[in-house]
Amino acid sequence: MTTMTMMTRRLTSIPPSLFYRAASVSSRTPRAMRRGRFVAQPLQTHGGSASQFPGAGPTLVRGFSTGEKPSDDPHPPEAPAPASAAEELLEASARGVGQVIFLNSSHSGRILGLGLVIGDPYLATLAALGTVAATATATAAGLDRASVRDGLAGYNGCLVGCASAVFGPPSVLAATTATLIGASATPFVAAALKEAMGGVPQWTLAFNAVALNAFLRSRPLLPDAAEGGAAAEAAASSGGSVFVDVLLSPLTGISQIFVVQSALSGVVVLGGIGSYSPMLAVHALGGSTVGTLVGALGGAPLEELTMGLWGFNSCLTSMAVGVFFVHSTPTVLLSAGGAAATASLFGTMKTVFGAYGSPCLTLPFCVTMSACYLLQRQVPALVLAKDPHSPEKNET
């Protein structure tokens, strides 16, 4: 008996009612639902989501995985409306505040803003104004949208606002005008520097170029020479409080990145760093501590140590090493060594720029960190991160 004959006999032996029942079920079940079982199976096996599979909505998957009946709502919920231009500007500006210390996070940026408000509300206002002005200018000029969105167009403007509040004109109107003009110029300076740096990040050079251009002419430090001597005598006369200030100077050094002299602000800023990356917070505190120690060993005036002036550039260098290099023992050594070298360079630049009545701002950090960045070409153990983020997430 042939195979075809056997198959024919088996089919003819099946009761006709089964054919009718199968046909009835098939006709009542939509094709998409009949296929839904096969779409849902990979989601349960591989842990994926329904959105990874075109044509398989979450309702369909739930219907087969839990026994629920798929929804037949003819008006499914609409997708959230895109953010308005104002919302995008504020989000990018919040990231810009965070990007001053390499935090690509609007949440961390808001925490840093709180720290500035605690230390100096007037400075915090000009910092926010500078960040928004720089971000809006970059947006209007059509500069790289991804960079603007990540806050890279705003952080130099933030620092311009901070510096204007402390070293700028005493008039609020004049300082506000200086902030708007200076901050609006930084995106274009940064765009030009990007081409000139030869693959090395531009750090805060745009801020330094704009701010020092003004301060070397206005010489904001010269009128305060007598006040500085009085401050030194006052510090020497109150031994107990000075001891506490010395202990807190690394935290004050962190706040001085934003030209704020407040250990409490430093605590808040350090908390913002820790919310982004706990290991990066260790780099920050360690760098500021190393810089302060180098200043103390070099015989720096006591008031400079307690004001945190020897810590902020070193803090930036240690953080930059933690962000741009893959975490390793050589990276930790570079973080500490870079902080010490930055503090030493700060002592030299402070003297040179001080003779012209100007602060040296973050130039020591920019110079030292550029050298550290280039070391990866000569030291094989130092590996640059493929996508710089934080010590926890950096990979080759």
Tab-separated table of C-alpha atoms in Angstrom:
chain	number	residue	atom	x	y	z
A	1	MET	CA	0.000	0.000	0.000
A	2	THR	CA	1.396	3.327	-1.001
A	3	THR	CA	2.061	6.158	1.414
A	4	MET	CA	-0.446	8.410	-0.356
A	5	THR	CA	-3.203	5.814	0.098
A	6	MET	CA	-2.498	5.513	3.835
A	7	MET	CA	-2.659	9.281	4.343
A	8	THR	CA	-5.939	9.478	2.461
A	9	ARG	CA	-7.535	6.794	4.636
A	10	ARG	CA	-6.415	8.573	7.852
A	11	LEU	CA	-7.889	11.875	6.741
A	12	THR	CA	-11.191	10.310	5.750
A	13	SER	CA	-11.422	8.622	9.176
A	14	ILE	CA	-11.488	11.974	11.069
A	15	PRO	CA	-15.035	13.018	12.082
A	16	PRO	CA	-16.384	15.881	9.957
A	17	SER	CA	-17.308	17.861	13.077
A	18	LEU	CA	-13.634	18.467	13.844
A	19	PHE	CA	-13.101	20.082	10.476
A	20	TYR	CA	-16.022	22.416	11.012
A	21	ARG	CA	-14.846	23.339	14.526
A	22	ALA	CA	-11.301	24.092	13.383
A	23	ALA	CA	-12.549	26.160	10.497
A	24	SER	CA	-14.864	28.095	12.798
A	25	VAL	CA	-12.070	28.974	15.231
A	26	SER	CA	-9.759	29.964	12.399
A	27	SER	CA	-12.331	32.266	10.854
A	28	ARG	CA	-13.078	34.052	14.159
A	29	THR	CA	-9.424	34.628	15.137
A	30	PRO	CA	-7.651	37.609	13.514
A	31	ARG	CA	-4.487	36.753	11.677
A	32	ALA	CA	-2.393	39.071	13.817
A	33	MET	CA	-3.610	37.322	17.003
A	34	ARG	CA	-2.931	33.883	15.582
A	35	ARG	CA	0.621	35.019	14.960
A	36	GLY	CA	0.844	36.767	18.292
A	37	ARG	CA	1.798	33.551	20.116
A	38	PHE	CA	4.962	33.264	18.072
A	39	VAL	CA	5.795	36.962	18.577
A	40	ALA	CA	5.293	36.776	22.317
A	41	GLN	CA	7.485	33.703	22.817
A	42	PRO	CA	10.895	35.456	22.230
A	43	LEU	CA	9.909	38.229	24.675
A	44	GLN	CA	9.482	35.742	27.502
A	45	THR	CA	12.586	33.750	26.602
A	46	HIS	CA	15.117	36.542	26.038
A	47	GLY	CA	13.803	39.202	28.381
A	48	GLY	CA	13.140	41.704	25.624
A	49	SER	CA	10.354	44.252	25.456
A	50	ALA	CA	7.475	44.444	23.076
A	51	SER	CA	8.860	47.609	21.539
A	52	GLN	CA	11.814	45.612	20.212
A	53	PHE	CA	9.548	43.711	17.869
A	54	PRO	CA	7.653	45.599	15.162
A	55	GLY	CA	3.972	44.699	15.048
A	56	ALA	CA	3.866	43.272	18.558
A	57	GLY	CA	2.366	45.806	20.921
A	58	PRO	CA	2.454	45.418	24.708
A	59	THR	CA	-1.279	44.572	24.854
A	60	LEU	CA	-0.842	41.685	22.443
A	61	VAL	CA	2.012	40.220	24.440
A	62	ARG	CA	0.138	40.602	27.749
A	63	GLY	CA	-2.919	38.922	26.223
A	64	PHE	CA	-1.048	35.722	25.499
A	65	SER	CA	1.325	35.722	28.460
A	66	THR	CA	-1.290	36.351	31.168
A	67	GLY	CA	-4.489	35.167	29.580
A	68	GLU	CA	-5.962	38.675	29.337
A	69	LYS	CA	-8.060	39.616	26.372
A	70	PRO	CA	-6.259	42.042	24.032
A	71	SER	CA	-7.627	45.570	24.151
A	72	ASP	CA	-9.788	46.652	21.208
A	73	ASP	CA	-9.754	50.357	22.173
A	74	PRO	CA	-10.068	52.293	18.875
A	75	HIS	CA	-8.347	55.302	20.507
A	76	PRO	CA	-5.012	54.118	21.976
A	77	PRO	CA	-3.106	56.602	24.182
A	78	GLU	CA	-1.124	59.119	22.209
A	79	ALA	CA	2.642	59.428	22.454
A	80	PRO	CA	3.872	62.252	24.714
A	81	ALA	CA	4.210	65.576	22.963
A	82	PRO	CA	7.766	66.610	22.062
A	83	ALA	CA	9.457	69.053	24.389
A	84	SER	CA	9.054	72.710	23.542
A	85	ALA	CA	12.000	74.875	22.576
A	86	ALA	CA	11.980	76.490	26.015
A	87	GLU	CA	12.047	73.097	27.744
A	88	GLU	CA	14.910	71.920	25.556
A	89	LEU	CA	16.823	75.115	26.328
A	90	LEU	CA	16.391	74.672	30.079
A	91	GLU	CA	17.340	70.989	29.915
A	92	ALA	CA	20.486	71.735	27.914
A	93	SER	CA	21.347	74.597	30.260
A	94	ALA	CA	21.030	72.347	33.317
A	95	ARG	CA	23.408	69.918	31.626
A	96	GLY	CA	25.702	72.855	30.893
A	97	VAL	CA	26.070	73.571	34.600
A	98	GLY	CA	26.953	69.918	35.153
A	99	GLN	CA	29.425	69.906	32.277
A	100	VAL	CA	31.593	72.447	34.108
A	101	ILE	CA	32.853	69.394	35.995
A	102	PHE	CA	32.185	66.778	33.273
A	103	LEU	CA	28.734	65.657	34.461
A	104	ASN	CA	26.478	65.028	31.481
A	105	SER	CA	23.339	65.075	33.616
A	106	SER	CA	20.677	67.720	34.071
A	107	HIS	CA	19.853	66.241	37.481
A	108	SER	CA	23.436	66.680	38.665
A	109	GLY	CA	23.464	70.152	37.143
A	110	ARG	CA	20.485	71.157	39.253
A	111	ILE	CA	22.227	69.893	42.389
A	112	LEU	CA	25.270	71.991	41.514
A	113	GLY	CA	22.986	74.977	40.996
A	114	LEU	CA	21.608	74.465	44.494
A	115	GLY	CA	25.152	74.487	45.844
A	116	LEU	CA	25.806	77.812	44.130
A	117	VAL	CA	22.623	79.303	45.562
A	118	ILE	CA	23.705	78.261	49.054
A	119	GLY	CA	27.122	79.824	48.614
A	120	ASP	CA	26.235	83.001	46.711
A	121	PRO	CA	22.732	83.616	45.289
A	122	TYR	CA	23.941	86.548	43.173
A	123	LEU	CA	26.672	84.431	41.623
A	124	ALA	CA	24.204	81.577	41.046
A	125	THR	CA	21.924	83.975	39.160
A	126	LEU	CA	24.684	85.167	36.839
A	127	ALA	CA	25.895	81.579	36.377
A	128	ALA	CA	22.419	80.512	35.257
A	129	LEU	CA	22.130	83.555	33.021
A	130	GLY	CA	25.500	82.854	31.405
A	131	THR	CA	24.634	79.204	30.810
A	132	VAL	CA	21.297	80.016	29.182
A	133	ALA	CA	22.812	82.819	27.089
A	134	ALA	CA	25.594	80.596	25.755
A	135	THR	CA	23.219	77.705	25.050
A	136	ALA	CA	20.666	79.937	23.304
A	137	THR	CA	23.378	81.565	21.200
A	138	ALA	CA	24.752	78.208	20.083
A	139	THR	CA	21.243	77.057	19.200
A	140	ALA	CA	20.465	80.194	17.215
A	141	ALA	CA	23.797	79.951	15.391
A	142	GLY	CA	23.050	76.384	14.304
A	143	LEU	CA	26.059	74.835	16.031
A	144	ASP	CA	26.197	71.078	16.532
A	145	ARG	CA	22.826	70.110	18.032
A	146	ALA	CA	24.113	67.060	19.881
A	147	SER	CA	26.782	69.118	21.627
A	148	VAL	CA	24.242	71.792	22.517
A	149	ARG	CA	21.830	69.185	23.875
A	150	ASP	CA	24.579	67.657	26.042
A	151	GLY	CA	25.407	71.016	27.601
A	152	LEU	CA	28.774	71.419	25.908
A	153	ALA	CA	27.787	74.825	24.553
A	154	GLY	CA	26.800	76.193	27.945
A	155	TYR	CA	29.434	75.321	30.533
A	156	ASN	CA	31.902	78.036	29.504
A	157	GLY	CA	29.079	80.569	29.735
A	158	CYS	CA	28.301	79.336	33.239
A	159	LEU	CA	31.876	80.034	34.320
A	160	VAL	CA	31.788	83.465	32.699
A	161	GLY	CA	28.786	84.305	34.875
A	162	CYS	CA	30.549	83.026	38.000
A	163	ALA	CA	33.681	85.036	37.297
A	164	SER	CA	31.703	88.173	36.455
A	165	ALA	CA	29.939	87.995	39.822
A	166	VAL	CA	33.258	87.959	41.706
A	167	PHE	CA	35.767	89.794	39.521
A	168	GLY	CA	33.468	91.793	37.269
A	169	PRO	CA	32.073	95.294	37.636
A	170	PRO	CA	30.507	96.154	41.006
A	171	SER	CA	27.355	97.375	39.289
A	172	VAL	CA	24.720	94.669	38.905
A	173	LEU	CA	23.685	96.032	35.524
A	174	ALA	CA	27.277	96.147	34.282
A	175	ALA	CA	28.034	92.641	35.560
A	176	THR	CA	24.865	91.304	33.957
A	177	THR	CA	25.768	92.935	30.647
A	178	ALA	CA	29.295	91.556	30.836
A	179	THR	CA	27.899	88.089	31.520
A	180	LEU	CA	25.529	88.198	28.559
A	181	ILE	CA	28.190	89.449	26.146
A	182	GLY	CA	30.973	87.192	27.377
A	183	ALA	CA	28.839	84.070	27.652
A	184	SER	CA	27.393	84.593	24.169
A	185	ALA	CA	30.922	84.737	22.759
A	186	THR	CA	32.087	81.432	24.269
A	187	PRO	CA	30.342	79.055	21.816
A	188	PHE	CA	32.141	80.640	18.887
A	189	VAL	CA	35.491	80.647	20.681
A	190	ALA	CA	34.946	76.998	21.565
A	191	ALA	CA	34.074	76.144	17.951
A	192	ALA	CA	37.317	77.745	16.779
A	193	LEU	CA	39.368	76.012	19.480
A	194	LYS	CA	37.938	72.640	18.539
A	195	GLU	CA	39.757	72.865	15.217
A	196	ALA	CA	42.953	74.189	16.779
A	197	MET	CA	43.394	71.661	19.601
A	198	GLY	CA	44.364	68.760	17.351
A	199	GLY	CA	42.203	66.112	18.994
A	200	VAL	CA	42.823	67.277	22.575
A	201	PRO	CA	39.658	68.415	24.381
A	202	GLN	CA	39.416	72.168	24.810
A	203	TRP	CA	38.570	71.959	28.522
A	204	THR	CA	37.676	75.475	29.770
A	205	LEU	CA	39.931	77.400	27.406
A	206	ALA	CA	37.026	79.322	25.849
A	207	PHE	CA	36.063	80.638	29.285
A	208	ASN	CA	39.659	81.622	30.034
A	209	ALA	CA	40.076	83.370	26.683
A	210	VAL	CA	36.947	85.467	27.155
A	211	ALA	CA	37.303	86.213	30.874
A	212	LEU	CA	41.035	86.915	30.944
A	213	ASN	CA	40.648	89.256	27.997
A	214	ALA	CA	38.504	91.387	30.290
A	215	PHE	CA	40.338	90.890	33.586
A	216	LEU	CA	43.793	91.674	32.257
A	217	ARG	CA	42.390	95.080	31.339
A	218	SER	CA	40.247	95.730	34.407
A	219	ARG	CA	42.803	94.231	36.864
A	220	PRO	CA	40.273	93.308	39.538
A	221	LEU	CA	42.854	92.103	42.086
A	222	LEU	CA	44.923	95.266	42.380
A	223	PRO	CA	42.531	97.325	44.576
A	224	ASP	CA	42.275	94.452	47.065
A	225	ALA	CA	45.970	94.208	47.940
A	226	ALA	CA	45.534	96.048	51.239
A	227	GLU	CA	42.456	94.027	52.093
A	228	GLY	CA	44.382	90.834	51.460
A	229	GLY	CA	46.963	91.794	54.103
A	230	ALA	CA	44.218	92.562	56.597
A	231	ALA	CA	42.603	89.214	55.893
A	232	ALA	CA	45.892	87.429	56.552
A	233	GLU	CA	46.258	89.138	59.949
A	234	ALA	CA	42.666	88.270	60.854
A	235	ALA	CA	43.231	84.647	59.912
A	236	ALA	CA	46.368	84.436	62.008
A	237	SER	CA	44.601	85.869	65.063
A	238	SER	CA	41.855	83.219	65.241
A	239	GLY	CA	43.681	79.937	65.596
A	240	GLY	CA	40.686	77.712	66.390
A	241	SER	CA	38.574	78.713	63.424
A	242	VAL	CA	41.577	78.604	61.110
A	243	PHE	CA	42.240	74.979	62.085
A	244	VAL	CA	38.687	74.056	61.097
A	245	ASP	CA	38.996	76.069	57.869
A	246	VAL	CA	42.195	74.202	56.987
A	247	LEU	CA	40.443	70.858	57.485
A	248	LEU	CA	37.560	72.003	55.309
A	249	SER	CA	39.768	73.596	52.643
A	250	PRO	CA	39.516	70.637	50.204
A	251	LEU	CA	35.728	71.070	50.212
A	252	THR	CA	36.113	74.822	49.783
A	253	GLY	CA	38.475	74.071	46.902
A	254	ILE	CA	35.714	72.112	45.177
A	255	SER	CA	33.350	75.072	45.510
A	256	GLN	CA	36.043	77.391	44.120
A	257	ILE	CA	35.665	75.705	40.733
A	258	PHE	CA	32.607	77.952	40.491
A	259	VAL	CA	34.412	80.875	42.225
A	260	VAL	CA	32.421	80.247	45.409
A	261	GLN	CA	34.153	80.236	48.793
A	262	SER	CA	32.000	77.913	50.884
A	263	ALA	CA	32.720	74.505	52.353
A	264	LEU	CA	28.970	73.871	52.539
A	265	SER	CA	28.627	74.562	48.827
A	266	GLY	CA	31.531	72.189	48.299
A	267	VAL	CA	29.624	69.472	50.149
A	268	VAL	CA	26.574	69.979	47.925
A	269	VAL	CA	28.699	69.991	44.759
A	270	LEU	CA	30.464	66.838	45.926
A	271	GLY	CA	27.047	65.281	46.493
A	272	GLY	CA	26.073	66.168	42.927
A	273	ILE	CA	29.237	64.500	41.672
A	274	GLY	CA	28.522	61.441	43.808
A	275	SER	CA	25.000	61.149	42.407
A	276	TYR	CA	26.560	60.904	38.951
A	277	SER	CA	29.561	58.750	39.860
A	278	PRO	CA	30.767	57.860	43.380
A	279	MET	CA	34.262	57.100	42.099
A	280	LEU	CA	34.426	60.453	40.349
A	281	ALA	CA	33.576	62.099	43.681
A	282	VAL	CA	36.632	60.354	45.143
A	283	HIS	CA	38.752	61.804	42.329
A	284	ALA	CA	37.345	65.270	43.043
A	285	LEU	CA	37.973	65.241	46.780
A	286	GLY	CA	41.357	63.589	46.363
A	287	GLY	CA	42.498	66.086	43.748
A	288	SER	CA	41.480	69.071	45.855
A	289	THR	CA	43.224	67.577	48.894
A	290	VAL	CA	46.447	66.941	46.983
A	291	GLY	CA	46.435	70.482	45.606
A	292	THR	CA	45.930	71.935	49.090
A	293	LEU	CA	48.775	69.815	50.489
A	294	VAL	CA	51.115	70.927	47.710
A	295	GLY	CA	50.280	74.526	48.513
A	296	ALA	CA	50.900	73.979	52.225
A	297	LEU	CA	54.223	72.257	51.605
A	298	GLY	CA	55.227	75.063	49.254
A	299	GLY	CA	54.631	77.698	51.900
A	300	ALA	CA	51.453	79.185	50.464
A	301	PRO	CA	49.793	81.871	52.594
A	302	LEU	CA	47.332	80.436	55.073
A	303	GLU	CA	44.392	82.473	53.791
A	304	GLU	CA	44.932	81.099	50.281
A	305	LEU	CA	44.758	77.559	51.628
A	306	THR	CA	41.609	78.147	53.661
A	307	MET	CA	39.963	79.934	50.731
A	308	GLY	CA	40.407	76.780	48.647
A	309	LEU	CA	42.508	78.519	46.002
A	310	TRP	CA	45.045	75.693	45.814
A	311	GLY	CA	42.425	72.985	45.404
A	312	PHE	CA	40.082	73.836	42.547
A	313	ASN	CA	42.442	73.487	39.575
A	314	SER	CA	43.821	70.233	40.967
A	315	CYS	CA	40.285	68.983	41.544
A	316	LEU	CA	39.440	69.602	37.890
A	317	THR	CA	42.536	67.743	36.708
A	318	SER	CA	41.798	64.674	38.838
A	319	MET	CA	38.188	64.614	37.662
A	320	ALA	CA	39.197	64.963	34.017
A	321	VAL	CA	41.588	62.018	34.358
A	322	GLY	CA	38.800	59.953	35.895
A	323	VAL	CA	36.399	60.861	33.082
A	324	PHE	CA	38.649	60.487	30.045
A	325	PHE	CA	40.767	57.466	31.004
A	326	VAL	CA	39.780	53.872	31.671
A	327	HIS	CA	39.983	53.203	35.389
A	328	SER	CA	43.209	51.450	36.412
A	329	THR	CA	46.079	51.787	38.852
A	330	PRO	CA	48.111	53.928	36.403
A	331	THR	CA	45.030	56.169	35.988
A	332	VAL	CA	44.767	56.675	39.748
A	333	LEU	CA	48.464	57.548	39.890
A	334	LEU	CA	48.004	59.990	37.019
A	335	SER	CA	45.068	61.568	38.850
A	336	ALA	CA	47.183	62.196	41.947
A	337	GLY	CA	50.301	63.213	40.033
A	338	GLY	CA	48.333	65.483	37.738
A	339	ALA	CA	46.737	67.183	40.742
A	340	ALA	CA	50.155	67.851	42.258
A	341	ALA	CA	51.546	69.177	38.976
A	342	THR	CA	48.503	71.409	38.534
A	343	ALA	CA	48.941	72.921	41.996
A	344	SER	CA	52.602	73.614	41.285
A	345	LEU	CA	51.714	75.332	38.025
A	346	PHE	CA	48.976	77.276	39.777
A	347	GLY	CA	51.557	78.731	42.162
A	348	THR	CA	53.578	80.000	39.216
A	349	MET	CA	50.665	81.325	37.157
A	350	LYS	CA	49.079	82.962	40.195
A	351	THR	CA	52.235	85.000	40.709
A	352	VAL	CA	52.557	85.983	37.051
A	353	PHE	CA	48.918	86.934	36.536
A	354	GLY	CA	48.735	88.519	39.971
A	355	ALA	CA	51.412	90.985	38.923
A	356	TYR	CA	48.918	92.248	36.351
A	357	GLY	CA	46.057	92.277	38.833
A	358	SER	CA	44.251	89.312	37.306
A	359	PRO	CA	43.418	85.795	38.519
A	360	CYS	CA	44.738	82.916	36.428
A	361	LEU	CA	41.324	81.205	36.592
A	362	THR	CA	41.480	77.587	35.333
A	363	LEU	CA	44.475	77.943	33.008
A	364	PRO	CA	46.682	75.687	35.201
A	365	PHE	CA	44.139	72.903	34.814
A	366	CYS	CA	43.901	73.380	31.044
A	367	VAL	CA	47.668	73.221	30.540
A	368	THR	CA	48.328	70.289	32.868
A	369	MET	CA	45.371	68.221	31.707
A	370	SER	CA	46.354	68.670	28.065
A	371	ALA	CA	49.753	67.204	28.939
A	372	CYS	CA	48.109	64.331	30.842
A	373	TYR	CA	45.843	63.628	27.891
A	374	LEU	CA	48.812	63.396	25.536
A	375	LEU	CA	50.633	60.988	27.852
A	376	GLN	CA	48.467	58.143	26.586
A	377	ARG	CA	50.527	58.226	23.387
A	378	GLN	CA	53.685	57.499	25.345
A	379	VAL	CA	52.463	55.348	28.264
A	380	PRO	CA	50.707	52.180	27.046
A	381	ALA	CA	49.164	51.540	30.475
A	382	LEU	CA	47.121	54.732	30.170
A	383	VAL	CA	44.090	53.982	28.009
A	384	LEU	CA	41.614	56.589	26.841
A	385	ALA	CA	37.959	55.683	27.263
A	386	LYS	CA	36.041	54.971	24.075
A	387	ASP	CA	33.052	56.964	25.333
A	388	PRO	CA	34.208	59.110	28.275
A	389	HIS	CA	31.737	59.061	31.136
A	390	SER	CA	33.004	58.008	34.579
A	391	PRO	CA	35.440	55.537	36.159
A	392	GLU	CA	32.618	53.020	36.650
A	393	LYS	CA	31.471	53.046	33.019
A	394	ASN	CA	34.573	53.820	30.973
A	395	GLU	CA	35.608	51.060	28.599
A	396	THR	CA	38.314	50.658	25.988
